[in-house]
Tab-separated table of C-alpha atoms in Angstrom:
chain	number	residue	atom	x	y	z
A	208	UNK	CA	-67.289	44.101	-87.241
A	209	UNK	CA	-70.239	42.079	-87.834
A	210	UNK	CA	-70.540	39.322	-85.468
A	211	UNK	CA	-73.138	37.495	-87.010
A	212	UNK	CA	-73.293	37.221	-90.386
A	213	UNK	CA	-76.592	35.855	-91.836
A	214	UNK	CA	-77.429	34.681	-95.591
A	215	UNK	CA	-79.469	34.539	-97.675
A	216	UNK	CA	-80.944	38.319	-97.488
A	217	UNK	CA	-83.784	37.165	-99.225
A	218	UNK	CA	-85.510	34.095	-100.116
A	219	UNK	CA	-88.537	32.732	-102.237
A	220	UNK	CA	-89.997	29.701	-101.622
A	221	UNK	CA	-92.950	27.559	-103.163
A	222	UNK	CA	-95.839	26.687	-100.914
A	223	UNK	CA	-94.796	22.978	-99.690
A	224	UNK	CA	-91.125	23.910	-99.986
A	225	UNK	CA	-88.115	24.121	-97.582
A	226	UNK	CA	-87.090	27.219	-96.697
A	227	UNK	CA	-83.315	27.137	-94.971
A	228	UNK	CA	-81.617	30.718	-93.853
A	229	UNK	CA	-77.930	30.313	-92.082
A	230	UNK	CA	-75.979	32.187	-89.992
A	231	UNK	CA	-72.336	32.732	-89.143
A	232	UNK	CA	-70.677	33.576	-85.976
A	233	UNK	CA	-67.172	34.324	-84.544
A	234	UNK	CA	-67.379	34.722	-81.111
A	235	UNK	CA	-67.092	31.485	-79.264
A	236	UNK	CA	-68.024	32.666	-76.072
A	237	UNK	CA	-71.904	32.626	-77.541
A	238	UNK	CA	-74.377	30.322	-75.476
A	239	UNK	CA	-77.612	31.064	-77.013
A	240	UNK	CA	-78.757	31.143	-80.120
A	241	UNK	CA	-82.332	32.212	-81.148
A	242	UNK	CA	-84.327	32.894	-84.209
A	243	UNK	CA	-87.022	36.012	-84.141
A	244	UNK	CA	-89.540	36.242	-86.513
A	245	UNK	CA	-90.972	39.689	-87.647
A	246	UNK	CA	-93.816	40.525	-89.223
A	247	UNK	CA	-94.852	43.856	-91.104
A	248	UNK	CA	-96.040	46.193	-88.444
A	249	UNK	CA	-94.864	44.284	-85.408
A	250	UNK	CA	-91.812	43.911	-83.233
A	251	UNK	CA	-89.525	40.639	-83.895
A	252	UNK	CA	-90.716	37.488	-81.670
A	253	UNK	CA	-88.849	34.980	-80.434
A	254	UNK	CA	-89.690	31.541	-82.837
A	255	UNK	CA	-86.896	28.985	-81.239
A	256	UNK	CA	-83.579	28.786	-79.904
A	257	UNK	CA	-80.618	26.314	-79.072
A	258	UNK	CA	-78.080	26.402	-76.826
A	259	UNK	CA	-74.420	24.995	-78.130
A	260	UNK	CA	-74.479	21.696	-76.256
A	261	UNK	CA	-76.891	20.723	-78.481
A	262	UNK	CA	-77.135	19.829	-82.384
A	263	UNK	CA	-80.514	20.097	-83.540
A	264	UNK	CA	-84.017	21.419	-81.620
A	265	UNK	CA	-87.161	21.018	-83.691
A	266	UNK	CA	-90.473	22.580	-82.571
A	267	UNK	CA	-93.054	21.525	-85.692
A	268	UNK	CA	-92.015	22.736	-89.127
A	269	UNK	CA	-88.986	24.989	-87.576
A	270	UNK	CA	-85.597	23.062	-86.808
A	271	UNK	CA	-82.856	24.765	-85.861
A	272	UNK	CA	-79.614	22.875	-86.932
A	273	UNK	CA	-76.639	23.686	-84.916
A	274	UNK	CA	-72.730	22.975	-85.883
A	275	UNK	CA	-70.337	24.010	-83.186
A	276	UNK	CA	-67.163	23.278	-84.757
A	277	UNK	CA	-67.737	25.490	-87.844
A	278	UNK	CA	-69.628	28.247	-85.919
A	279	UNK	CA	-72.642	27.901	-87.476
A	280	UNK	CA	-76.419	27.570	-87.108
A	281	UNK	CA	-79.337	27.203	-89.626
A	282	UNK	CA	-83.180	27.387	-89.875
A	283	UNK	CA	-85.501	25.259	-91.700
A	284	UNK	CA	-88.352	25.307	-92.481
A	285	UNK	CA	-90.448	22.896	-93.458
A	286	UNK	CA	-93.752	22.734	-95.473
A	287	UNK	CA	-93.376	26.153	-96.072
A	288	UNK	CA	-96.733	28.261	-96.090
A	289	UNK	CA	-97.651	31.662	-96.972
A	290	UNK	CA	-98.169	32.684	-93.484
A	291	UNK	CA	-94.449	32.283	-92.759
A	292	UNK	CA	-93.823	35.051	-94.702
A	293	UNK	CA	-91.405	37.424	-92.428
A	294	UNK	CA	-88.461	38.533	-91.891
A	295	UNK	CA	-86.534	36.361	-89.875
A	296	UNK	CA	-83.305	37.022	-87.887
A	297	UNK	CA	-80.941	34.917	-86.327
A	298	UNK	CA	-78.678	36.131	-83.156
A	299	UNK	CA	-76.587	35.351	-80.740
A	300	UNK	CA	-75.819	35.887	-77.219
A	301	UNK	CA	-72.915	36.355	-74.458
A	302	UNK	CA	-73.239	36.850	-71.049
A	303	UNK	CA	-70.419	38.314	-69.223
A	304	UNK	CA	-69.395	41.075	-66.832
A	305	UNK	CA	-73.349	41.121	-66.272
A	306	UNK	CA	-74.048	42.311	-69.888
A	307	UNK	CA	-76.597	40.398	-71.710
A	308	UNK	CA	-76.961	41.482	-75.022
A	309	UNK	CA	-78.137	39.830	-78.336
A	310	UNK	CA	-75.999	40.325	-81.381
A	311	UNK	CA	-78.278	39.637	-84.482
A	312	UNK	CA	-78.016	39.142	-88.320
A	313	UNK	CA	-79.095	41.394	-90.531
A	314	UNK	CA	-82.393	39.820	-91.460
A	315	UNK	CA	-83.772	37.308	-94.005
A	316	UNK	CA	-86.754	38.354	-96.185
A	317	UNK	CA	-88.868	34.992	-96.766
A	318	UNK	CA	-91.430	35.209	-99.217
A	319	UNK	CA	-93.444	31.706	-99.181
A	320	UNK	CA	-95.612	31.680	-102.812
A	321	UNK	CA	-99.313	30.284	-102.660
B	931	UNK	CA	-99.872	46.128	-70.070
B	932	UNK	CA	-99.766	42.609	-71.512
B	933	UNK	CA	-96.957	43.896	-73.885
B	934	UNK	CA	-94.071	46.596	-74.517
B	935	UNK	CA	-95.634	49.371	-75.624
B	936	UNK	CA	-93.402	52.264	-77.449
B	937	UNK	CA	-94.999	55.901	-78.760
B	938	UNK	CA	-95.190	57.320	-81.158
B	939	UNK	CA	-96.047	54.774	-83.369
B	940	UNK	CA	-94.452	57.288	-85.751
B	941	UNK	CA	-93.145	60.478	-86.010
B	942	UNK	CA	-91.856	63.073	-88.619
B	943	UNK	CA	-89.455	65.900	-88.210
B	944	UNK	CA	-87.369	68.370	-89.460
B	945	UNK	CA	-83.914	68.063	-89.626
B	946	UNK	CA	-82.101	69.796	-86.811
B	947	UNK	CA	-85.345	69.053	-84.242
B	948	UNK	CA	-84.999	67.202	-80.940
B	949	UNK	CA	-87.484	64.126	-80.753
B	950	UNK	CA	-87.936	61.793	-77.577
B	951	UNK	CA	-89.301	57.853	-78.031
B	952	UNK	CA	-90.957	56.701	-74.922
B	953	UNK	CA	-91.217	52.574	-73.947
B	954	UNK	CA	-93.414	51.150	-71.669
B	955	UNK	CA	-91.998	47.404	-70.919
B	956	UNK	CA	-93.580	44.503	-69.017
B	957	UNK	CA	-93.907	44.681	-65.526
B	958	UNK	CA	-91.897	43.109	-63.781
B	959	UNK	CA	-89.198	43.147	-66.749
B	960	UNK	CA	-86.032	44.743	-64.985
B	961	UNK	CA	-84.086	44.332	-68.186
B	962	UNK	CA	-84.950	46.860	-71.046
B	963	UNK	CA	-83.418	47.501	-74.654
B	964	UNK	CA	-83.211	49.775	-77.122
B	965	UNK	CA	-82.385	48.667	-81.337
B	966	UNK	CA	-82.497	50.681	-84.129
B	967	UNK	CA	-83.872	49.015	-87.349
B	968	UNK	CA	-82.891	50.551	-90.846
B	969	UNK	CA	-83.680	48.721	-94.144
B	970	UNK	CA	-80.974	45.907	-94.832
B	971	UNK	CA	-79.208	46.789	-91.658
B	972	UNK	CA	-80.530	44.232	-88.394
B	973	UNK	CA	-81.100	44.944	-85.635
B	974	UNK	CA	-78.916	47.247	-84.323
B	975	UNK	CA	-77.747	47.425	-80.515
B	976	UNK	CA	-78.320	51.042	-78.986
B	977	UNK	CA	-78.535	50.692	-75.054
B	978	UNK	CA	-79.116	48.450	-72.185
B	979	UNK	CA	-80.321	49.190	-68.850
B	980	UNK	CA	-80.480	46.249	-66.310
B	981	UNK	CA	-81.544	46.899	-63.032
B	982	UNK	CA	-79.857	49.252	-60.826
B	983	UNK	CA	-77.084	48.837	-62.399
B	984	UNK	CA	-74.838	51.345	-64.904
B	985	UNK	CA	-76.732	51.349	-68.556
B	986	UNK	CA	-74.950	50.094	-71.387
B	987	UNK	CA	-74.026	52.963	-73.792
B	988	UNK	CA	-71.743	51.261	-76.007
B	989	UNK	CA	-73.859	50.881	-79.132
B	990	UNK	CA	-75.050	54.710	-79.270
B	991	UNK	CA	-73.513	55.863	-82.627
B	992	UNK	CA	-73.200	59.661	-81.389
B	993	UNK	CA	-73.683	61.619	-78.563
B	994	UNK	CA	-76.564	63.340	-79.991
B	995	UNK	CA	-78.471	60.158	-78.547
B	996	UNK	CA	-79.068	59.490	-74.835
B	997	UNK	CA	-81.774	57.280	-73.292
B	998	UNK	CA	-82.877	57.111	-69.668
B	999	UNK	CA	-85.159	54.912	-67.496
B	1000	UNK	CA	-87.329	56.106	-64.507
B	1001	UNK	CA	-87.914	54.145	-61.701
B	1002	UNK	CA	-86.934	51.242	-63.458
B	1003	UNK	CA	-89.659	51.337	-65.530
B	1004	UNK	CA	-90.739	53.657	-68.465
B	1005	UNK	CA	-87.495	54.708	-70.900
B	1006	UNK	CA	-86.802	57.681	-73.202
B	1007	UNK	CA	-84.669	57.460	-75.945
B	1008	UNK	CA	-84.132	61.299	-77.034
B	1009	UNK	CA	-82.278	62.168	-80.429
B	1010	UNK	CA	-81.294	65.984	-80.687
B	1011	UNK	CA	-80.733	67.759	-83.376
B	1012	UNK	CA	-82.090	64.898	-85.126
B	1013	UNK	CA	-80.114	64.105	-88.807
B	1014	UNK	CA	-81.495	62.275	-91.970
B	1015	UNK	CA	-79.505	59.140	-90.941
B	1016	UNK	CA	-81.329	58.693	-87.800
B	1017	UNK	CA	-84.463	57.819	-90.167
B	1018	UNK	CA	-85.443	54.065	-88.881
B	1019	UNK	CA	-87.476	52.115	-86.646
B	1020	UNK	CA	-86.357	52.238	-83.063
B	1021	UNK	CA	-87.275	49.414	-81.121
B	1022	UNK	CA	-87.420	48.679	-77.681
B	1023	UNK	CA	-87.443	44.819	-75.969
B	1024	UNK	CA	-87.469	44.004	-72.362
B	1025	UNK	CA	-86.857	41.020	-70.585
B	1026	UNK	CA	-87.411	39.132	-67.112
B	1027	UNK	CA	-84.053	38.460	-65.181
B	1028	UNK	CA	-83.365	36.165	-62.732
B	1029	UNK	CA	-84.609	32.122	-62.737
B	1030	UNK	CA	-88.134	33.997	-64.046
B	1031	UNK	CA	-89.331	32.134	-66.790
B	1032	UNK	CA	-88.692	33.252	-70.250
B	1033	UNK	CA	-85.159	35.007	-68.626
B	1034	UNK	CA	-83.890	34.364	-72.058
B	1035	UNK	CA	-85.937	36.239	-73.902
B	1036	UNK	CA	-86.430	39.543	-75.756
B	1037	UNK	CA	-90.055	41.118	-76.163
B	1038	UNK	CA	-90.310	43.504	-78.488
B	1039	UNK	CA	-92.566	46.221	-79.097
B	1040	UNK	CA	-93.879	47.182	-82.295
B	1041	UNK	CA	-91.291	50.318	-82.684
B	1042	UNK	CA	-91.322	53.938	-83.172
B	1043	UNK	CA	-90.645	54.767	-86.977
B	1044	UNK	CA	-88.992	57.995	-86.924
B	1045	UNK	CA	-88.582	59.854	-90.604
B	1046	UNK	CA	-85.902	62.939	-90.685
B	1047	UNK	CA	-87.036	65.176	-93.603
């Protein structure tokens, strides 16, 4: 059962452009939301996060867009450049019985066009 | 080290053939993760080890895997009799605990891409 269920698997985007990925969840219990971003070669790194008492969290060109009620969180992206190129994943997290353990999507391929 | 550090960087090897993935994490970090990355799958939960406390096994697909951490510190995640399907990137992420700042999140290493020919 995938708990988090994140669309689109890829996206292209013009330089200048808005690039929005969104993710699904079903588990209410979820308190904390971040977004990694992974580049070839590397390890996914944390980019932002939100916790569900709150709608929206912008850091620069990233927002993170948070609707509690329908289970669902997005990323934009604003001004899009060709260094945010990446694969970016969503997840979420639970904490209970001492456990601690992210759940991510499956991954969103951005391309971002000169 | 400044980061998690995992080795090898890559690795080939027969089917049938044991193979062992070693992570160094931060310092400090007392909470330590293994994920298994395959091409249009995520990130895929393996193990979690926090502390003194019991790992969590419950997202090893088969008993052919089995990780360990000494000392709280350095982990091996070993594969026998390794099969084609275990060809991925195996990542491992560790994590301060506690009021420490950054408790929240995950640092990755850069992964262990494992091929089964």
């Amino acid at each position: 059962q995938q708990q988090v269920k994140q669309s689109p698997q890829s996206l292209i985007v013009q330089k200048g452009g808005i690039s929005i990925i969104n993710c699904a969840y079903e588990n209410t219990a979820f308190d904390y939301f971040p977004w990694y971003q992974q580049f070839p070669g590397k390890g996914p790194a944390l980019l932002i996060a939100i916790r569900p008492d709150v709608s929206e969290k912008k850091e620069g060109r990233f927002t993170i867009s948070f609707n509690k009620s329908a289970k669902q969180f997005s990323l934009h992206i604003m001004d899009s450049q060709p260094g945010d190129s990446a694969t970016y994943f969503c997840a979420a997290r639970v904490a209970s019985g001492g456990s601690y353990i992210p759940t991510f999507g499956r991954g969103t391929s951005l391309i971002v066009h000169p | 080290g400044a980061g998690v550090s995992q080795s090898p960087s890559n690795k080939v090897t027969e089917k049938g053939k044991d193979v062992e993935l070693r992570c160094d994490p931060i310092s400090g970090h007392t909470a330590l993760y293994w994920y298994r990355q395959s091409l249009g799958q995520g990130l895929e939960f393996l193990i979690y080890f926090q502390g003194n406390s019991a790992p969590d096994k419950s997202g090893l697909p088969s008993d052919r895997f089995s990780a360990e951490r000494t000392g709280g510190s350095v982990s091996t995640l070993t594969i026998q009799r390794t099969q084609q399907e275990d060809s991925a990137v195996y990542l491992c992420a560790s994590r301060p605990t506690g009021t420490a700042s950054g408790a929240n999140v995950l640092t990755f290493g850069a992964g262990s891409r494992l091929t089964v020919l």
